[in-house]
Short mmCIF file of C-alpha atoms in Angstrom, two decimals:
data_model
loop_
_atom_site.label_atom_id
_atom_site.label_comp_id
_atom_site.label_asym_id
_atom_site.label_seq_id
_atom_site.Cartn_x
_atom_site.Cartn_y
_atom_site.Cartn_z
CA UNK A 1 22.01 -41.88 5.28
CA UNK A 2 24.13 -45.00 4.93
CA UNK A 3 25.45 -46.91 8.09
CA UNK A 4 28.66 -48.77 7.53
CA UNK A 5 30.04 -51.32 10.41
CA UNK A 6 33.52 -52.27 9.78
CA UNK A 7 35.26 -55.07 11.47
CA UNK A 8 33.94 -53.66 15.42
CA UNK A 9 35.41 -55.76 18.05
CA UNK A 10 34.82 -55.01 21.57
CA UNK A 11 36.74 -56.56 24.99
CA UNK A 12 36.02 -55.76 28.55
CA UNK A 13 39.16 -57.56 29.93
CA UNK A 14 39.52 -60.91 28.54
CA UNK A 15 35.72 -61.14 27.47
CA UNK A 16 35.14 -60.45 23.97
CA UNK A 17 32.19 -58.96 23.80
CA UNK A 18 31.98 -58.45 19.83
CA UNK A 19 34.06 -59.53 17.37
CA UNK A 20 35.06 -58.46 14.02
CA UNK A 21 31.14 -57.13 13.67
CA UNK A 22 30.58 -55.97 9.92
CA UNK A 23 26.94 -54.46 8.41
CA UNK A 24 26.17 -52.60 5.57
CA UNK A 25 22.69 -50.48 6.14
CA UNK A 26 21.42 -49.21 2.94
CA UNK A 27 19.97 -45.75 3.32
CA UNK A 28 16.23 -45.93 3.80
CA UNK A 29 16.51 -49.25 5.14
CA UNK A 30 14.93 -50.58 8.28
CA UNK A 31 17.74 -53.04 9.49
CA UNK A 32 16.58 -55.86 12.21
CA UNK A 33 19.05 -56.76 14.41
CA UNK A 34 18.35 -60.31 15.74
CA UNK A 35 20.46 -62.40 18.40
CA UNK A 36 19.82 -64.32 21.65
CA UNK A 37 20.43 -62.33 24.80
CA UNK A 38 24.21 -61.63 25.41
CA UNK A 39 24.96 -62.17 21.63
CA UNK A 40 26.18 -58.34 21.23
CA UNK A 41 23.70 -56.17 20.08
CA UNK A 42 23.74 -53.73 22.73
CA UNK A 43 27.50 -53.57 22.83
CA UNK A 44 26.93 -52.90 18.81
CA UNK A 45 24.80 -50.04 19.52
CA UNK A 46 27.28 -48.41 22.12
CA UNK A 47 30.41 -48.57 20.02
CA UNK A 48 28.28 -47.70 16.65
CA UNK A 49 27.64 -44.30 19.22
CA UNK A 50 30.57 -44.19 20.72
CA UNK A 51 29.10 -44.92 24.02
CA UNK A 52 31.49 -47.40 24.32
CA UNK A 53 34.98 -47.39 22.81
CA UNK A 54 35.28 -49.97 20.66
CA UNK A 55 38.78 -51.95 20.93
CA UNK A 56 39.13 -52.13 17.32
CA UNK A 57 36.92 -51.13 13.82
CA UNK A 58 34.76 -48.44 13.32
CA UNK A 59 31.58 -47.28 12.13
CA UNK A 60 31.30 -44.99 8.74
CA UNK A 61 27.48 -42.77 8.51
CA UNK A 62 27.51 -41.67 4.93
CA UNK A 63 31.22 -42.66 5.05
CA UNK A 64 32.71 -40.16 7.73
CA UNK A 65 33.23 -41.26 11.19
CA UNK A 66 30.82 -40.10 14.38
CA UNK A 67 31.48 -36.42 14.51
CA UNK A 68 29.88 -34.70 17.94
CA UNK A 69 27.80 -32.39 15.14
CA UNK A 70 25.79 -35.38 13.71
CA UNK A 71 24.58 -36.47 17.04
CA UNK A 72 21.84 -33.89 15.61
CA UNK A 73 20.89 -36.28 13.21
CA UNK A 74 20.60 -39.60 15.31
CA UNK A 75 18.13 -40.83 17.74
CA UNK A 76 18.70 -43.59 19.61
CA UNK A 77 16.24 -45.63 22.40
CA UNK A 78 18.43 -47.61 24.71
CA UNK A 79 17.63 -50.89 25.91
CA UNK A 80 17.87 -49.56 29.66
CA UNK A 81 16.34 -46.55 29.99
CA UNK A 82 18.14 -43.57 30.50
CA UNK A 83 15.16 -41.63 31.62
CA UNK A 84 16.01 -39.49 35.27
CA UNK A 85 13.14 -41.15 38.18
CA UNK A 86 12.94 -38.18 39.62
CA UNK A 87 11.97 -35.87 36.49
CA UNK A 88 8.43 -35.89 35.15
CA UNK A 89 7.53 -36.97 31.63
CA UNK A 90 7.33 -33.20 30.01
CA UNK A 91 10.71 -32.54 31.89
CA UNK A 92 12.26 -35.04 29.19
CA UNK A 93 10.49 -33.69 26.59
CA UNK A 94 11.83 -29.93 27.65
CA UNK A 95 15.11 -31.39 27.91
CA UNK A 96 14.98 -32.88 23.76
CA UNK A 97 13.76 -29.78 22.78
CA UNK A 98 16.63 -27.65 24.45
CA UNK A 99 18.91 -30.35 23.26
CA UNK A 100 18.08 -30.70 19.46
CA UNK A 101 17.45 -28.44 16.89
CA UNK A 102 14.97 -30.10 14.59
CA UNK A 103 12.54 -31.12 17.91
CA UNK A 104 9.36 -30.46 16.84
CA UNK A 105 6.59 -29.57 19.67
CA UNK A 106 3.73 -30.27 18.03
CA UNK A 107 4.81 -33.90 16.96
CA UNK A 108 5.85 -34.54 20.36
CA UNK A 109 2.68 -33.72 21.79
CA UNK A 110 0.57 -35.89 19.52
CA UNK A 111 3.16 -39.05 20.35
CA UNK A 112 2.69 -38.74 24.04
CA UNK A 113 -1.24 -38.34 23.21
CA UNK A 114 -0.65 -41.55 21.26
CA UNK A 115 0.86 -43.83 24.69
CA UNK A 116 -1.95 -41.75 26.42
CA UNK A 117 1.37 -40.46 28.59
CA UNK A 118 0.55 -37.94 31.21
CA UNK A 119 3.31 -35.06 30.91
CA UNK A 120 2.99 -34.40 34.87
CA UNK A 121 3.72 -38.33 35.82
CA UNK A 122 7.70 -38.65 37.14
CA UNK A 123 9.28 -41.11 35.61
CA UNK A 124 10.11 -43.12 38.66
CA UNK A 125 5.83 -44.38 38.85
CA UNK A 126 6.05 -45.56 34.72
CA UNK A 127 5.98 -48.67 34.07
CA UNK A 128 8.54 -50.61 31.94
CA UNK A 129 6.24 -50.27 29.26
CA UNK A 130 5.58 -46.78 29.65
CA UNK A 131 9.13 -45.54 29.77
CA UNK A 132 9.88 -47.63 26.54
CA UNK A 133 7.29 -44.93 25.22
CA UNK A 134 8.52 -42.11 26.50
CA UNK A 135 11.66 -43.26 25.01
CA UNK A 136 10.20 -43.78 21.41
CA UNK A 137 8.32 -40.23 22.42
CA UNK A 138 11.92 -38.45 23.00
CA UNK A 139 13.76 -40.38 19.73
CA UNK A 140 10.70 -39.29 16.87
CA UNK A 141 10.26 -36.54 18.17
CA UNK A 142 13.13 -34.88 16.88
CA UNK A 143 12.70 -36.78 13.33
CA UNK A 144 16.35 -37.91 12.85
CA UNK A 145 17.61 -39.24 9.51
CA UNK A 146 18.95 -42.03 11.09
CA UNK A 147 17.35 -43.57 14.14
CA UNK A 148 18.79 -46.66 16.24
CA UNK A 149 16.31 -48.14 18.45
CA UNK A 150 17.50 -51.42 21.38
CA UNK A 151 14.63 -53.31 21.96
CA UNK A 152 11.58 -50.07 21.21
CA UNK A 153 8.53 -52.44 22.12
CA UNK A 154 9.81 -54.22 24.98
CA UNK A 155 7.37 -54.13 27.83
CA UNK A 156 4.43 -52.54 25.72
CA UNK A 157 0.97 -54.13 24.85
CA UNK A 158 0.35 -55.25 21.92
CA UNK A 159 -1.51 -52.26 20.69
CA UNK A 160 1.48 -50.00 21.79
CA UNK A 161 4.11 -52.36 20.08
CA UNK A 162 1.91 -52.09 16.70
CA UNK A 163 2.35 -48.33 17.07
CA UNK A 164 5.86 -48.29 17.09
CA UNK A 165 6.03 -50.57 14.20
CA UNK A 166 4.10 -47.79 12.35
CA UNK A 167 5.84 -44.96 13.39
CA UNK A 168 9.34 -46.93 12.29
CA UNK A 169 7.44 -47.86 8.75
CA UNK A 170 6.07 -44.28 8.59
CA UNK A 171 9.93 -43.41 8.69
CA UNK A 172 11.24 -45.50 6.85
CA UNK A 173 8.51 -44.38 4.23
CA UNK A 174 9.74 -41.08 4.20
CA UNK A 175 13.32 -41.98 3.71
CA UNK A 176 14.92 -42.64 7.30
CA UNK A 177 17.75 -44.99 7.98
CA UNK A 178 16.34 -47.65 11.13
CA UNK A 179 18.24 -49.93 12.44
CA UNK A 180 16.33 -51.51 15.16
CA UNK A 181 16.63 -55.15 17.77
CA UNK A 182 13.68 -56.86 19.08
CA UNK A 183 13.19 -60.41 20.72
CA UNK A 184 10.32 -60.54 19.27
CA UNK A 185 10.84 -62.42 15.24
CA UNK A 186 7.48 -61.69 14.00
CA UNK A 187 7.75 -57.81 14.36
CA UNK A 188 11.35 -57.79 12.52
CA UNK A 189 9.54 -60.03 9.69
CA UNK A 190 7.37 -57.29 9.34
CA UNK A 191 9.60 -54.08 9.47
CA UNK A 192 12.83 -54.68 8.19
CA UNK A 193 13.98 -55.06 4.83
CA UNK A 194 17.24 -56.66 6.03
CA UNK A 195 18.65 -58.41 9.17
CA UNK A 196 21.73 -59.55 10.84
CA UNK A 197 21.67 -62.51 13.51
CA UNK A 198 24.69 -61.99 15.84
CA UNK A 199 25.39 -64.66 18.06
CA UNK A 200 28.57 -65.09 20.52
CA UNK A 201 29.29 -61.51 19.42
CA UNK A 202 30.12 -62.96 15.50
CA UNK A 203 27.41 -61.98 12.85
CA UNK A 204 26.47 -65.42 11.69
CA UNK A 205 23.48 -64.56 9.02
CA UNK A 206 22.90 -60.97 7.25
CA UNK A 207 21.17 -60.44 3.97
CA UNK A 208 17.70 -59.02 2.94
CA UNK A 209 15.10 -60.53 4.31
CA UNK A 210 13.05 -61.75 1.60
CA UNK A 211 15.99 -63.17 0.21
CA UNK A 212 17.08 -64.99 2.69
CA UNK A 213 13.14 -66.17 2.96
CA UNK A 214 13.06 -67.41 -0.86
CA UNK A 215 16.56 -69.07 -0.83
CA UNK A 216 15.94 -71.40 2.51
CA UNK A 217 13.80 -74.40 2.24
CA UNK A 218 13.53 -77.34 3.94
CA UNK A 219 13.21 -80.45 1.60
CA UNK A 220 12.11 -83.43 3.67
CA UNK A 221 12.23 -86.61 2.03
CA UNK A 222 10.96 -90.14 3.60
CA UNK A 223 12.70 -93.75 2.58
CA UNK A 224 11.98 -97.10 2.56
CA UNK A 225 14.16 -97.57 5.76
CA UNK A 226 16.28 -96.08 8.36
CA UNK A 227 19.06 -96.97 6.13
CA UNK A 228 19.17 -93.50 4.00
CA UNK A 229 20.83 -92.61 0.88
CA UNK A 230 21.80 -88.97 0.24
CA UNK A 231 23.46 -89.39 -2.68
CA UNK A 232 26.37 -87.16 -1.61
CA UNK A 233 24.00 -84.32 -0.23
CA UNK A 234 25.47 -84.46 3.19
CA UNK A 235 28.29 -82.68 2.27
CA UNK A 236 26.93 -80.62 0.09
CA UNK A 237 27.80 -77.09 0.22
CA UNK A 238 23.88 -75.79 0.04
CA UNK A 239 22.93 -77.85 2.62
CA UNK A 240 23.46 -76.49 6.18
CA UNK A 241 21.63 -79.01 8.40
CA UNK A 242 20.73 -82.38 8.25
CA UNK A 243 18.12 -84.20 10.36
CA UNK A 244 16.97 -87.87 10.56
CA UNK A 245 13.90 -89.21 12.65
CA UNK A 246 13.77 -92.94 11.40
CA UNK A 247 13.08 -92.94 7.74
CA UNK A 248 12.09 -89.40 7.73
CA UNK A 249 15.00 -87.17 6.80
CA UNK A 250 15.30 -83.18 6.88
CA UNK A 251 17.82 -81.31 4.54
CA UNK A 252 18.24 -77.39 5.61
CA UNK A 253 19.07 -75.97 2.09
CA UNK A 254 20.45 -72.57 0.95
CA UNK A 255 19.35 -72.93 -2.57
CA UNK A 256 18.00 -74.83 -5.66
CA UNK A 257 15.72 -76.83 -3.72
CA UNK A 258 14.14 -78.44 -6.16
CA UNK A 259 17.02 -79.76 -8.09
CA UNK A 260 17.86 -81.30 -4.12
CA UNK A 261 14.60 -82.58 -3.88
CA UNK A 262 14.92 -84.39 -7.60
CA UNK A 263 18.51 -85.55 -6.68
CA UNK A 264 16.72 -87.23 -3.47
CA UNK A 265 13.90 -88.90 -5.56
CA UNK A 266 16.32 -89.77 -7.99
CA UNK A 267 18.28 -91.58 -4.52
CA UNK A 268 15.57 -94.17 -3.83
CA UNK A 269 13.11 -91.84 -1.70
CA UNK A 270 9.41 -92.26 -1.18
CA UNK A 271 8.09 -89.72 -1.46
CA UNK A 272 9.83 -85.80 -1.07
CA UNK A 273 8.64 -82.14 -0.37
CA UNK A 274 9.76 -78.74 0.00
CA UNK A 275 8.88 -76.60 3.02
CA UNK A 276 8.86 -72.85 3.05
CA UNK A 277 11.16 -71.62 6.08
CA UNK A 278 9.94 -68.38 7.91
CA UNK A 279 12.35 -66.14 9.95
CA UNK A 280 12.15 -67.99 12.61
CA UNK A 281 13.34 -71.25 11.20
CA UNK A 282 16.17 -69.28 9.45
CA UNK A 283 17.43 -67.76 13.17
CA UNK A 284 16.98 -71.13 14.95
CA UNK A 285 19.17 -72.07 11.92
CA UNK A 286 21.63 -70.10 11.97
CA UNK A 287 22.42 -70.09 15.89
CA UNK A 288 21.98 -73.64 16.43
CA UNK A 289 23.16 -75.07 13.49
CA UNK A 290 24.09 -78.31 15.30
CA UNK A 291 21.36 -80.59 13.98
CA UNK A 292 23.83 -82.79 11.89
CA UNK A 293 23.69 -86.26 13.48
CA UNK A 294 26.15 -88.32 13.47
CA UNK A 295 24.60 -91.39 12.46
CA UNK A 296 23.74 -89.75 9.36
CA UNK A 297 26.96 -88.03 8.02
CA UNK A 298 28.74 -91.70 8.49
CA UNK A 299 25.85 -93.56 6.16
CA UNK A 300 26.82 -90.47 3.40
CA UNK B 1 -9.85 -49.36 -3.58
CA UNK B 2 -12.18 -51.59 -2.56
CA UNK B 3 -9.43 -54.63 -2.69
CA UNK B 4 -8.38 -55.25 1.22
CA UNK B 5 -5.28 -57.19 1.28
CA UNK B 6 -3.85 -59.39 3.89
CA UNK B 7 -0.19 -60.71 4.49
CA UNK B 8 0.89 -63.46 6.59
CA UNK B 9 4.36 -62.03 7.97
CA UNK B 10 4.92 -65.91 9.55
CA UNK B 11 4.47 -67.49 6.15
CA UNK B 12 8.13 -68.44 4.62
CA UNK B 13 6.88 -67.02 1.51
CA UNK B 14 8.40 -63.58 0.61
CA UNK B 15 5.95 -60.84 1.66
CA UNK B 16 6.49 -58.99 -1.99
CA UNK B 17 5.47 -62.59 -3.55
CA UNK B 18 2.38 -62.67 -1.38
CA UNK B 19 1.05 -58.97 -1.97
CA UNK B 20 1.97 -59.45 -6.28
CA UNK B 21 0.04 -63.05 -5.88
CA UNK B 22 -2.82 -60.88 -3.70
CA UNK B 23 -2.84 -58.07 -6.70
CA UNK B 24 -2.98 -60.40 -9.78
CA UNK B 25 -5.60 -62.36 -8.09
CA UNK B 26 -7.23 -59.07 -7.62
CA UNK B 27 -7.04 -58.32 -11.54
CA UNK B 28 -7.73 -61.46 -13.04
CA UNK B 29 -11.29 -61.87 -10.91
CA UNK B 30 -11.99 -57.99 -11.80
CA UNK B 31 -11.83 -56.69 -8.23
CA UNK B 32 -9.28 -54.44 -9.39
CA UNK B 33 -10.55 -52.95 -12.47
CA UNK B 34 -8.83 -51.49 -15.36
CA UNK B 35 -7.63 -48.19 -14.55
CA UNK B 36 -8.44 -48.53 -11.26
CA UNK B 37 -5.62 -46.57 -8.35
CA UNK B 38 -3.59 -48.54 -5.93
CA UNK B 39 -2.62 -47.31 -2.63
CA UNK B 40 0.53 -45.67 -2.58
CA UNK B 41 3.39 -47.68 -1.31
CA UNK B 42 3.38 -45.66 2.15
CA UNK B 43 -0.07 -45.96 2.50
CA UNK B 44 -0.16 -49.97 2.31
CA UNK B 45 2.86 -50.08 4.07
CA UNK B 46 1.26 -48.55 6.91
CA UNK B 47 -1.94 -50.17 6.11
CA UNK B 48 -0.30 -54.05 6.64
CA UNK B 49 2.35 -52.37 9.06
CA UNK B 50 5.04 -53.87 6.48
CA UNK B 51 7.99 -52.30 5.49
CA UNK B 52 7.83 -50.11 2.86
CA UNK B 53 10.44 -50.73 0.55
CA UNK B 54 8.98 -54.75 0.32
CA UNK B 55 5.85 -52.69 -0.99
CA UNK B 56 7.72 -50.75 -3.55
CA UNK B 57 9.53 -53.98 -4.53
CA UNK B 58 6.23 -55.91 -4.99
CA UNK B 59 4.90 -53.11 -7.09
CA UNK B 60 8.67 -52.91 -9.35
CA UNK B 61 7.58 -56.41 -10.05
CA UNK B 62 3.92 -55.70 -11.20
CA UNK B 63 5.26 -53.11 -13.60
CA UNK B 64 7.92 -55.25 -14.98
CA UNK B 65 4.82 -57.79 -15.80
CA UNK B 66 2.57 -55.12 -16.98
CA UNK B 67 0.76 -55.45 -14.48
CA UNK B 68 0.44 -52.15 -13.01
CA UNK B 69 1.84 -48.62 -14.27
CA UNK B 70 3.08 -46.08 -12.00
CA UNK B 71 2.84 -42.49 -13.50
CA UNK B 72 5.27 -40.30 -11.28
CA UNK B 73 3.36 -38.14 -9.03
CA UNK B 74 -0.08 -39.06 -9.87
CA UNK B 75 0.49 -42.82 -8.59
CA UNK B 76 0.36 -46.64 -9.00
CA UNK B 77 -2.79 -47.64 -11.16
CA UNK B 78 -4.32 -51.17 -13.18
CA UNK B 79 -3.08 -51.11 -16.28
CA UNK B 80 -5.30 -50.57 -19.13
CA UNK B 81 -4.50 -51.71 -22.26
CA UNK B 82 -7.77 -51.56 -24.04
CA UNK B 83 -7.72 -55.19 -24.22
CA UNK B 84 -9.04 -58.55 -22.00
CA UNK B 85 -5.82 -60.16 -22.88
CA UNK B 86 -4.00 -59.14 -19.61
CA UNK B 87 -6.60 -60.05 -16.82
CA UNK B 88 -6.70 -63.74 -18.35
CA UNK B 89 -2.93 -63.72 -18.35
CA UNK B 90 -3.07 -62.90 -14.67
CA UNK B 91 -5.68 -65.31 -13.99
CA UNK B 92 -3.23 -68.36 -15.95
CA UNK B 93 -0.64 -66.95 -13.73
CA UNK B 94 -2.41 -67.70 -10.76
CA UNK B 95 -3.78 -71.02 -11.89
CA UNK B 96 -0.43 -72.32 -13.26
CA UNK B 97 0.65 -71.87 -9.39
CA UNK B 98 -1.83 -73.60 -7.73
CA UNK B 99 -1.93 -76.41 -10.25
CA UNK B 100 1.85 -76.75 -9.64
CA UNK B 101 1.74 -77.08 -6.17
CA UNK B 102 -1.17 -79.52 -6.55
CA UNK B 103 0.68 -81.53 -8.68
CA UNK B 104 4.30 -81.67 -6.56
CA UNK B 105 2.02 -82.50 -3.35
CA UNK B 106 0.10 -85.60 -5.59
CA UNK B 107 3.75 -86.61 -6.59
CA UNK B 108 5.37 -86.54 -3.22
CA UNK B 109 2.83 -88.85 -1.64
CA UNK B 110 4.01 -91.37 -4.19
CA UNK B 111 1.04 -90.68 -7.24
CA UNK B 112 2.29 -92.01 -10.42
CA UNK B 113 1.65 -89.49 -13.50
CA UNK B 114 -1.78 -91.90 -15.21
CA UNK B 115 -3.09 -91.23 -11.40
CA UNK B 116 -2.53 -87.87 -11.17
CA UNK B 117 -4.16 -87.51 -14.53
CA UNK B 118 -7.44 -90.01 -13.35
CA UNK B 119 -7.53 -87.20 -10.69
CA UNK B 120 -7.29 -84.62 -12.80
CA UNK B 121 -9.87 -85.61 -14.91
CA UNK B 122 -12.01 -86.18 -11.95
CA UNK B 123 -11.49 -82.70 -11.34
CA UNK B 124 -12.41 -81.23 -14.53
CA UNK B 125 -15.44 -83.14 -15.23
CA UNK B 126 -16.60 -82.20 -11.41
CA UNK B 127 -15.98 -78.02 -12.15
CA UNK B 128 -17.01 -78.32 -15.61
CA UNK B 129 -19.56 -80.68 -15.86
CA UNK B 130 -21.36 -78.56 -19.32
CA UNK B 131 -18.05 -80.17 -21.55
CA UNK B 132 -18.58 -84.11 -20.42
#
């Protein structure tokens, strides 16, 4: 199933929580969604749900709107649990399979044997980790088409956090719609076939993610002298940062990097090369995008 | 499939570029033989714990250079053409890369092209010393 976000905006008051929040999922995707804390995602994930009302937009799954019926369909692990203290592991279990038609016992039982989670433990003496898993648990258990997970390793070991990353590529092998957050960069540069960076509630980046990989390079070039020429490349539209340290300069660039790094040869430079950006470079990118000193942009 | 392949999900190169680079490496030293099955796509997507669809994309791209041939339902295998021609292509492809890299790095530290050739030379008569 598809998952179309169009134009959500969110306000509690006169905070604006989200605004004007647009994504396109692609059936069978696995969507990372990336931000700093506070950027939105959560709020996303409500109004997507309809946990929250959003103030304006809406969200389209195989183009109708959230209809009570296709709650069936979705699972979703929240970011704070929503597991009851007082009720014992199996109790939530019980409780998905009374509450969802396609819950399937046997699966359910082999996941908990997978987090090594004792049925009989309440929930209140988890840990954080723990309760993320019984979470996961609950949401494949019932092997939704679509499945939106806030934050699904947070608080589990390493070992446990590689599990889940299988279980969402196991999914996603067999057709299932993901969309997923995580703090941590590495697992989403693993998973997900596309991303969105929110930040200050505004989707700044979204694309798939090796293309966003093979179009951003770095091309770092090194001159005579601190006086640089960039042959008009400061304002160049497929350059999105700019960064000098003495002689050394750094161009951010969205494309054709080589032609860039020619043009900079070409503009006196010592000696230039191109840098491969990971994921992580592309987010510290695109929500601090500030590097543009001012020294240089008045030598362009 | 005796090939293990590894992926670098930190690298800034596309994971489908580094598993078709990993595969036609494979091929052109004869690791992968002729004929030989791949793993299906869900099965090294699990295997790296990458997604899958960047697997099916890598293996799209082998097809597309005869690389590979997928025969629906039976699964992704080494194409066999009943010639040598295609491992040696695979093998220039993955030469041609390095050499180009080799060559940008020489130039960016401020090489002029008769150096780069000295060096080049120096290189050839040290891995093929038979043809000096």
């Amino acid at each position: 199933m598809s998952i179309s976000i169009e134009h959500l905006t969110k306000r509690y008051g006169t905070f604006t929580a989200i605004e004007d929040v647009s994504i396109d999922i692609p059936s069978g995707s696995v969507f990372g969604l990336l931000g700093p804390n506070g950027a939105g995602k959560t709020t996303t994930f409500k109004c997507m749900l309809g946990l929250a009302r959003p103030t304006s937009g809406r969200t389209r799954f195989d183009g109708a709107v959230l209809a009570p019926a296709a709650f069936q369909n979705i699972a979703y692990v929240a970011e704070r649990s929503v597991l009851y203290e007082w009720l014992r592991a199996g109790d939530h279990v019980e409780m998905q399979r009374r509450a969802f038609s396609r819950f399937d016992a046997g699966r359910a039982k082999q996941l908990m044997d997978l987090f090594a989670l004792d049925p009989r433990k309440r929930v209140g003496s988890l840990s954080k980790g723990l309760r993320t898993a019984l979470s996961v648990v609950l949401a494949f258990s019932i092997d939704p088409e679509i499945m939106i997970l806030d934050e699904p390793t947070s608080g589990l070991d390493p070992l446990n956090a590689r599990a889940v990353l299988k279980l969402i590529i196991e999914a996603a092998a067999r057709g299932k719609t993901i969309l997923f957050s995580s703090h941590q960069i590495g697992q989403v540069e693993r998973a997900a076939d596309h991303i969105a960076i929110l930040q200050h509630g505004k989707v700044v980046l979204t694309g798939p993610v090796d293309d966003l990989k093979a179009g951003s390079k770095i091309v770092e070039a090194i001159f005579e002298s601190e006086a640089v020429a960039l042959g008009g490349l400061g304002v160049d539209h497929r350059v999105s940062r700019v960064e000098q340290t003495g002689r050394i300069v750094r161009l951010t660039v969205s494309a054709d990097s080589d032609s860039i790094a020619q043009q900079l040869s070409a503009a006196g430079a010592q000696s230039v090369r191109v840098v491969d950006l990971n994921l992580e470079d592309i987010f510290v990118n695109a929500v601090d995008p500030a590097g543009v000193t001012a020294d240089v942009v008045e030598r362009v | 499939m005796p090939a293990v392949f590894t992926v670098d999900p930190r690298s800034g190169v596309p994971l489908y570029l580094q598993i078709i680079d990993q595969i036609k490496r494979s091929v052109a030293l004869g690791v992968l033989a002729a004929g030989e099955q791949l793993p299906t796509v869900k099965q090294l997507a699990l295997d790296l714990t990458i997604n899958p669809n960047t697997v099916a994309r890598a293996y799209r791209e082998l097809e597309r250079d005869e690389v590979i041939e997928t025969a629906v339902g039976r699964g992704s295998f080494v194409r066999d053409d009943g010639t040598t021609a295609f491992p040696r292509a695979a093998a220039s492809d993955v030469a041609a890369k390095a050499l180009l890299l080799a060559v940008r790095e020489a130039k960016s530290v401020g090489l002029t092209s008769p150096q780069v050739r000295t060096l080049f030379e120096a290189a050839l008569a040290r891995w093929f010393p038979e043809e000096t």
